[in-house]
Amino acid sequence: MSVQHDPVQRADFDQVMVPNYAPAAFIPVRGAGSRVWDQSGRELIDFAGGIAVNVLGHAHPALVKALTEQANTLWHVSNVFTNEPALRLAKKLVDATFAERVFFCNSGAEANEAAFKLARRVAHDKFGPEKCEIIAAVNSFHGRTLFTVSVGGQPKYSDGFGPKIQGISHVPFNDLEALKAAISDKTCAVVLEPIQGEGGVLPIDLAYLQGARELCNQHDALLVLDEVQTGMGRSGSLFAYQHYGVTPDILTSAKSLGGGFPIGAMLTTSELAKHLVVGTHGTTYGGNPLACAVGEAVIDVINTPEVLAGVQAKHQRFKSKLEQIGQQYDLFGEVRGLGLLIGCVLADAWKGKAKMLLDAAAAEGLMVLQAGPDVVRFAPSLVVEDADIDEGLARFERAVIKLTQA
Ligand SMILES: *Cc1c(COP(=O)(O)O)cnc(C)c1O
């Protein structure tokens, strides 16, 4: 039995939606693996992955199974009661990381909001109200709530909404001297992305991350790593901090954690977690059984040597072809990133034209992302087939050729 829906078109977006997004002209209606079909039946290859979310592509059988089984079992009980999927996923995250405690929520912004509140709470409890300052990086991105845009280092997202959260400063990324100059005993947390995602797919320098860890230790400040974009296998390690070998005090995850089902998590130690006593923080949907059942299936599939090694191999496959395209058409200055979070920095002649490349790629049947105006970003499924990589990059090259001939 199928329900009859009224037909809708892209034009309806402008009639009924708040205009804060400008979606593409086509509407995807179905996906399988790394392929997506739009309303007209046109097939596209998906290297955007729902912005680093569809970590196992579309309609992965293990995720569909987990979701449908849970849908037939128990959807929601709230945090007045706990539930089995939440406890199972939390155990798996604890087993796989430095963390001993998990807080579940529904998005990256919410995970960061919890992280920042925890950092302030710990400092408040242990050192008093003066120690409340947060240091973040210029060009960083941590979400769209008022606290998270205030911490994020991009004024275009934080300006124009009245007074911001106080006590936040921004230092240039990968500049240890600047961080050393900014940090003080009033600092409660330093917040960093292992790879600045929205800021241009810019990886952190190992020496900088190590230095930040030491400075935090010296000043009783917490190191918060925002792994909302880099986590859950995307870097080729389960979390990017494991690739770098620098352990944070608090880690946030979302995006790939649910493989397309909304979920976020804040991971920390029991020593820090104990400051969030009953009633200090919460969210109705946090730990929702549907979300956690899917998250559990995601980690089961991803946290295996085969999938993680596959990410490294697929990185090489992307990188060598992208470098060849970059050189052949004088398109890219640099191809950077880890695992399957890859940024192609446009050469001077192409500066500002990332959106044009996205649109040209979509016209050839390929979904890619930008990361600012000067970087084309690839965040495909971690299990994207080699044949799909080759075909997708062939479509990308055709898009580039069309633009060079235009
Ligand atoms: C996407 C992102 C966020 C925000 O996540 P939402 O789920 O959109 O709230 C936070 N931090 C980083 C690094 C991100 O990439």
Coordinates of C-alpha atoms and ligand atoms in Angstrom, one line a residue:
M1 CA 0.0 0.0 0.0
S2 CA 1.6 3.3 -1.0
V3 CA 0.5 6.7 0.1
Q4 CA -0.4 9.2 -2.6
H5 CA 1.6 12.5 -2.2
D6 CA 0.9 15.8 -4.0
P7 CA 3.7 16.4 -6.5
V8 CA 6.3 18.9 -5.5
Q9 CA 9.0 20.7 -7.4
R10 CA 12.2 22.7 -6.7
A11 CA 10.1 25.9 -7.3
D12 CA 8.1 25.0 -4.2
F13 CA 11.2 25.6 -2.1
D14 CA 11.1 29.3 -2.7
Q15 CA 7.4 29.3 -1.8
V16 CA 7.4 27.4 1.5
M17 CA 10.9 27.2 2.9
V18 CA 12.9 29.8 4.8
P19 CA 15.4 31.1 2.3
N20 CA 18.5 30.3 4.3
Y21 CA 19.6 27.6 1.8
A22 CA 20.0 27.8 -2.0
P23 CA 19.6 24.1 -3.0
A24 CA 20.5 22.8 -6.5
A25 CA 17.9 22.9 -9.3
F26 CA 17.3 19.1 -9.1
I27 CA 15.7 17.1 -6.3
P28 CA 17.3 13.7 -5.4
V29 CA 14.6 11.1 -4.7
R30 CA 16.5 7.8 -4.3
G31 CA 20.0 6.5 -3.5
A32 CA 21.9 3.2 -3.6
G33 CA 25.6 3.0 -2.7
S34 CA 27.3 6.0 -4.2
R35 CA 24.6 6.6 -6.8
V36 CA 21.6 9.0 -6.5
W37 CA 18.6 9.5 -8.8
D38 CA 16.7 12.7 -9.2
Q39 CA 13.0 13.3 -9.9
S40 CA 13.5 13.0 -13.7
G41 CA 15.3 9.6 -13.2
R42 CA 18.8 11.1 -14.0
E43 CA 21.6 9.3 -12.2
L44 CA 24.4 11.0 -10.4
I45 CA 27.5 9.8 -8.6
D46 CA 27.7 11.1 -5.0
F47 CA 31.1 12.4 -3.8
A48 CA 29.3 14.9 -1.5
G49 CA 28.0 12.3 0.9
G50 CA 25.4 14.6 2.4
I51 CA 28.4 16.8 3.6
A52 CA 30.5 14.0 5.0
V53 CA 27.5 12.2 6.5
N54 CA 26.5 9.3 4.3
V55 CA 29.6 7.4 5.4
L56 CA 28.4 4.1 4.0
G57 CA 26.7 5.6 1.0
H58 CA 22.9 5.3 0.5
A59 CA 20.7 2.5 1.7
H60 CA 23.6 0.4 3.0
P61 CA 22.0 -3.0 3.9
A62 CA 23.4 -3.1 7.5
L63 CA 22.0 0.4 8.2
V64 CA 18.7 -0.3 6.6
K65 CA 18.4 -3.5 8.7
A66 CA 19.4 -1.8 12.0
L67 CA 16.9 1.1 11.3
T68 CA 14.0 -1.1 10.3
E69 CA 14.5 -3.6 13.1
Q70 CA 14.6 -0.8 15.6
A71 CA 11.6 0.9 13.9
N72 CA 9.6 -2.2 14.6
T73 CA 10.8 -2.4 18.2
L74 CA 11.0 0.9 20.0
W75 CA 11.4 4.5 18.6
H76 CA 11.7 6.7 21.6
V77 CA 11.5 6.7 25.4
S78 CA 13.3 10.0 26.4
N79 CA 16.0 10.2 29.0
V80 CA 13.6 9.6 31.8
F81 CA 14.5 6.0 30.8
T82 CA 17.6 4.6 29.2
N83 CA 17.6 2.2 26.3
E84 CA 19.6 -0.7 24.9
P85 CA 20.8 0.8 21.6
A86 CA 22.1 3.9 23.4
L87 CA 24.0 1.8 25.9
R88 CA 25.4 -0.5 23.2
L89 CA 26.6 2.4 21.1
A90 CA 28.1 4.2 24.1
K91 CA 30.0 1.0 25.0
K92 CA 31.4 0.7 21.5
L93 CA 32.5 4.3 21.4
V94 CA 34.2 4.0 24.8
D95 CA 35.9 0.7 23.8
A96 CA 37.2 2.3 20.6
T97 CA 38.5 5.6 22.0
F98 CA 40.2 7.4 24.9
A99 CA 36.7 8.2 26.3
E100 CA 35.0 6.7 29.3
R101 CA 31.7 8.6 29.1
V102 CA 29.4 9.6 26.3
F103 CA 26.6 12.2 26.0
F104 CA 24.3 11.7 23.0
C105 CA 22.5 14.5 21.2
N106 CA 21.2 15.2 17.7
S107 CA 23.8 17.2 15.7
G108 CA 27.3 18.5 15.6
A109 CA 26.4 21.9 17.0
E110 CA 24.7 20.2 19.9
A111 CA 27.7 18.0 20.6
N112 CA 29.9 21.1 20.6
E113 CA 27.4 23.1 22.7
A114 CA 27.7 20.3 25.3
A115 CA 31.5 20.2 25.0
F116 CA 31.8 24.0 25.6
K117 CA 29.3 23.9 28.5
L118 CA 31.2 21.0 30.0
A119 CA 34.6 22.8 29.7
R120 CA 33.1 25.9 31.3
R121 CA 31.5 23.9 34.0
V122 CA 34.6 22.0 34.9
A123 CA 36.6 25.2 35.2
H124 CA 33.9 26.9 37.2
D125 CA 33.7 24.0 39.6
K126 CA 37.5 23.6 40.0
F127 CA 38.9 27.1 39.6
G128 CA 36.0 29.6 39.9
P129 CA 34.0 31.9 37.5
E130 CA 37.1 33.7 36.2
K131 CA 38.3 30.7 34.2
C132 CA 35.8 30.8 31.4
E133 CA 37.7 31.8 28.3
I134 CA 37.7 29.6 25.1
I135 CA 40.3 29.9 22.4
A136 CA 39.4 28.7 18.9
A137 CA 40.9 29.0 15.5
V138 CA 40.3 31.6 12.8
N139 CA 38.2 30.1 10.0
S140 CA 37.1 27.2 12.2
F141 CA 33.5 25.9 12.1
H142 CA 31.7 24.4 15.1
G143 CA 28.0 24.7 14.2
R144 CA 25.2 27.3 14.0
T145 CA 23.8 27.8 17.5
L146 CA 24.7 31.1 19.1
F147 CA 27.5 29.6 21.3
T148 CA 28.9 27.5 18.5
V149 CA 28.9 30.4 15.9
S150 CA 30.6 32.5 18.6
V151 CA 33.3 29.9 19.0
G152 CA 33.6 29.3 15.3
G153 CA 36.1 31.6 13.6
Q154 CA 34.0 32.9 10.8
P155 CA 32.3 36.3 11.3
K156 CA 30.0 35.7 8.3
Y157 CA 28.2 33.2 10.5
S158 CA 28.3 35.0 13.8
D159 CA 27.8 38.6 13.0
G160 CA 24.4 40.3 12.9
F161 CA 22.6 38.3 15.6
G162 CA 23.2 40.7 18.5
P163 CA 25.6 40.2 21.4
K164 CA 27.7 37.0 21.1
I165 CA 28.8 34.7 23.9
Q166 CA 31.6 36.4 25.8
G167 CA 35.1 35.2 26.6
I168 CA 36.0 33.7 23.2
S169 CA 39.1 34.6 21.2
H170 CA 40.4 33.4 17.9
V171 CA 44.0 32.7 16.9
P172 CA 45.4 31.8 13.5
F173 CA 45.3 28.1 12.8
N174 CA 48.6 26.1 12.9
D175 CA 50.4 29.1 14.5
L176 CA 51.7 27.8 17.8
E177 CA 53.3 31.1 18.9
A178 CA 49.9 32.8 18.5
L179 CA 48.3 30.2 20.7
K180 CA 51.1 30.5 23.3
A181 CA 50.5 34.3 23.4
A182 CA 46.7 33.9 23.7
I183 CA 46.5 31.2 26.3
S184 CA 46.3 32.1 30.0
D185 CA 45.1 30.7 33.3
K186 CA 41.7 32.1 32.4
T187 CA 41.5 29.8 29.5
C188 CA 39.1 26.9 30.1
A189 CA 39.4 25.2 26.7
V190 CA 41.2 25.3 23.4
V191 CA 39.0 24.0 20.6
L192 CA 40.4 22.7 17.3
E193 CA 39.4 20.7 14.3
P194 CA 41.9 18.1 13.2
I195 CA 41.2 19.1 9.7
Q196 CA 39.4 22.4 9.2
G197 CA 36.5 21.2 7.1
E198 CA 34.3 24.1 6.2
G199 CA 37.4 26.3 6.4
G200 CA 39.0 24.7 3.4
V201 CA 39.9 21.1 4.2
L202 CA 43.1 22.3 6.0
P203 CA 44.8 19.6 8.1
I204 CA 46.3 20.5 11.4
D205 CA 50.1 20.3 11.8
L206 CA 51.2 17.6 14.1
A207 CA 53.7 19.8 16.0
Y208 CA 50.9 22.4 16.4
L209 CA 48.5 19.9 17.8
Q210 CA 51.2 18.5 20.1
G211 CA 52.0 22.0 21.2
A212 CA 48.4 22.8 21.9
R213 CA 48.1 19.7 24.1
E214 CA 51.2 20.8 26.1
L215 CA 49.9 24.4 26.5
C216 CA 46.5 23.1 27.7
N217 CA 48.3 20.9 30.3
Q218 CA 50.4 23.9 31.5
H219 CA 47.3 26.1 31.9
D220 CA 44.7 23.6 33.2
A221 CA 42.8 24.1 30.0
L222 CA 40.9 21.3 28.3
L223 CA 41.7 20.3 24.7
V224 CA 38.5 19.9 22.8
L225 CA 38.7 18.3 19.3
D226 CA 35.8 18.9 17.1
E227 CA 35.7 15.6 15.0
V228 CA 32.2 16.2 13.7
Q229 CA 33.6 16.1 10.1
T230 CA 36.8 14.2 10.6
G231 CA 35.5 11.4 12.8
M232 CA 34.1 7.9 12.1
G233 CA 36.7 6.7 9.8
R234 CA 36.9 9.6 7.4
S235 CA 40.6 10.2 8.1
G236 CA 41.4 6.5 7.7
S237 CA 41.5 6.2 11.5
L238 CA 38.3 5.8 13.5
F239 CA 39.0 9.3 14.8
A240 CA 41.6 11.7 13.4
Y241 CA 43.2 12.2 16.9
Q242 CA 44.3 8.5 16.7
H243 CA 46.0 9.3 13.4
Y244 CA 47.9 12.2 15.1
G245 CA 48.5 10.4 18.4
V246 CA 47.4 13.4 20.4
T247 CA 44.5 12.7 22.9
P248 CA 41.9 15.3 23.6
D249 CA 40.0 15.8 26.9
I250 CA 36.7 16.1 25.0
L251 CA 35.8 14.9 21.5
T252 CA 32.7 15.7 19.5
S253 CA 31.2 13.5 16.8
A254 CA 28.1 13.8 14.6
K255 CA 27.8 13.7 10.8
S256 CA 29.1 10.2 9.8
L257 CA 28.2 8.8 13.2
G258 CA 24.6 8.2 12.0
G259 CA 25.5 7.6 8.4
G260 CA 22.5 9.9 7.5
F261 CA 20.4 9.5 10.6
P262 CA 20.7 12.5 12.9
I263 CA 22.8 11.9 15.9
G264 CA 25.7 13.6 17.8
A265 CA 27.9 12.6 20.6
M266 CA 30.3 14.2 23.1
L267 CA 33.0 11.9 24.4
T268 CA 35.1 12.6 27.5
T269 CA 36.7 11.1 30.6
S270 CA 34.8 10.0 33.7
E271 CA 36.8 12.6 35.7
L272 CA 35.4 15.5 33.5
A273 CA 32.0 13.9 32.9
K274 CA 31.2 13.9 36.6
H275 CA 30.8 17.7 36.6
L276 CA 27.6 17.3 34.5
V277 CA 25.6 16.1 37.4
V278 CA 21.9 15.3 37.1
G279 CA 19.9 18.2 35.7
T280 CA 22.9 20.2 34.5
H281 CA 22.4 19.5 30.8
G282 CA 20.1 17.5 28.5
T283 CA 18.1 17.1 25.3
T284 CA 14.9 15.2 24.7
Y285 CA 16.0 13.2 21.7
G286 CA 19.5 12.5 22.9
G287 CA 20.2 8.7 22.8
N288 CA 17.1 8.1 20.7
P289 CA 16.9 4.3 20.0
L290 CA 16.5 4.7 16.3
A291 CA 19.6 7.0 16.0
C292 CA 21.7 4.8 18.3
A293 CA 20.7 1.6 16.6
V294 CA 21.9 3.0 13.3
G295 CA 25.1 4.5 14.9
E296 CA 25.9 1.0 16.3
A297 CA 25.6 -0.5 12.8
V298 CA 27.8 2.3 11.4
I299 CA 30.6 1.7 13.9
D300 CA 30.4 -2.1 13.5
V301 CA 31.0 -1.8 9.7
I302 CA 33.5 1.1 9.8
N303 CA 35.7 0.2 12.7
T304 CA 37.3 -2.8 10.9
P305 CA 40.8 -3.0 9.4
E306 CA 39.3 -3.7 5.9
V307 CA 37.2 -0.5 5.8
L308 CA 39.8 1.7 7.4
A309 CA 42.6 0.4 5.1
G310 CA 40.2 0.8 2.2
V311 CA 39.9 4.5 3.0
Q312 CA 43.7 4.9 2.6
A313 CA 43.7 3.1 -0.7
K314 CA 40.7 5.1 -2.0
H315 CA 42.5 8.3 -0.9
Q316 CA 45.4 7.4 -3.1
R317 CA 43.0 6.7 -6.0
F318 CA 41.3 10.0 -5.7
K319 CA 44.5 11.9 -5.1
S320 CA 46.5 10.7 -8.0
K321 CA 43.7 11.3 -10.5
L322 CA 42.8 14.7 -9.0
E323 CA 46.5 15.8 -9.1
Q324 CA 46.6 14.7 -12.7
I325 CA 43.5 16.7 -13.6
G326 CA 44.9 19.6 -11.5
Q327 CA 48.1 19.7 -13.5
Q328 CA 46.6 19.1 -16.9
Y329 CA 44.2 22.0 -16.7
D330 CA 46.1 24.2 -14.4
L331 CA 43.2 23.9 -12.1
F332 CA 44.5 23.1 -8.6
G333 CA 47.4 24.4 -6.6
E334 CA 47.3 21.7 -4.0
V335 CA 45.3 18.5 -3.3
R336 CA 45.1 18.1 0.5
G337 CA 43.3 16.3 3.3
L338 CA 43.3 12.9 4.9
G339 CA 41.5 9.7 3.9
L340 CA 38.2 10.5 2.2
L341 CA 38.1 14.2 3.2
I342 CA 39.9 15.8 0.3
G343 CA 40.2 19.4 -0.6
C344 CA 41.5 20.7 -4.0
V345 CA 42.7 24.2 -3.7
L346 CA 42.0 26.2 -6.8
A347 CA 44.9 27.7 -8.7
D348 CA 44.9 31.5 -9.0
A349 CA 43.1 31.6 -12.3
W350 CA 40.2 29.7 -10.8
K351 CA 40.0 31.4 -7.5
G352 CA 36.5 32.0 -6.3
K353 CA 35.1 29.6 -8.8
A354 CA 34.4 26.5 -6.6
K355 CA 30.6 27.0 -6.9
M356 CA 30.9 27.1 -10.7
L357 CA 32.8 23.8 -10.7
L358 CA 30.1 22.3 -8.4
D359 CA 27.4 23.3 -10.8
A360 CA 29.4 22.1 -13.9
A361 CA 30.0 18.8 -12.1
A362 CA 26.3 18.4 -11.3
A363 CA 25.5 19.0 -15.0
E364 CA 27.8 16.0 -15.8
G365 CA 26.1 13.8 -13.2
L366 CA 28.4 14.3 -10.2
M367 CA 27.7 15.7 -6.7
V368 CA 30.7 17.4 -5.1
L369 CA 31.1 20.0 -2.4
Q370 CA 33.0 23.2 -1.9
A371 CA 34.7 24.4 1.2
G372 CA 34.7 28.1 0.8
P373 CA 35.0 29.8 -2.6
D374 CA 38.5 28.5 -3.4
V375 CA 38.3 24.8 -2.5
V376 CA 36.5 21.9 -4.2
R377 CA 35.8 19.2 -1.5
F378 CA 35.3 15.5 -1.8
A379 CA 33.6 13.6 1.1
P380 CA 32.3 10.4 -0.5
S381 CA 31.2 7.2 1.1
L382 CA 34.1 5.3 2.8
V383 CA 33.0 2.2 0.8
V384 CA 32.7 3.9 -2.5
E385 CA 33.5 1.4 -5.3
D386 CA 36.7 2.0 -7.2
A387 CA 34.6 1.9 -10.4
D388 CA 32.5 4.7 -9.1
I389 CA 35.6 6.7 -8.1
D390 CA 36.9 6.3 -11.7
E391 CA 33.6 7.2 -13.3
G392 CA 32.9 10.1 -11.0
L393 CA 36.3 11.6 -11.6
A394 CA 35.9 11.1 -15.4
R395 CA 32.6 13.1 -15.0
F396 CA 34.5 15.8 -13.0
E397 CA 37.1 16.0 -15.8
R398 CA 34.4 16.4 -18.4
A399 CA 33.0 19.3 -16.3
V400 CA 36.4 20.9 -16.2
I401 CA 36.9 20.5 -19.9
K402 CA 33.5 22.1 -20.6
L403 CA 34.5 25.1 -18.4
T404 CA 37.9 25.5 -20.1
Q405 CA 36.1 25.5 -23.5
A406 CA 33.4 27.9 -22.4
Ligands
LIG1 C1 29.2 20.2 10.3 C2 30.0 20.6 11.4 C3 29.5 21.0 12.7 C4 28.0 21.3 12.9 O1 27.3 20.1 12.8 P1 25.7 20.2 12.6 O2 25.3 18.8 12.7 O3 25.4 20.9 11.3 O4 25.2 21.0 13.8 C5 30.4 21.3 13.7 N1 31.7 21.2 13.5 C6 32.3 20.7 12.4 C7 33.7 20.5 12.3 C8 31.5 20.4 11.3 O5 32.0 20.0 10.1

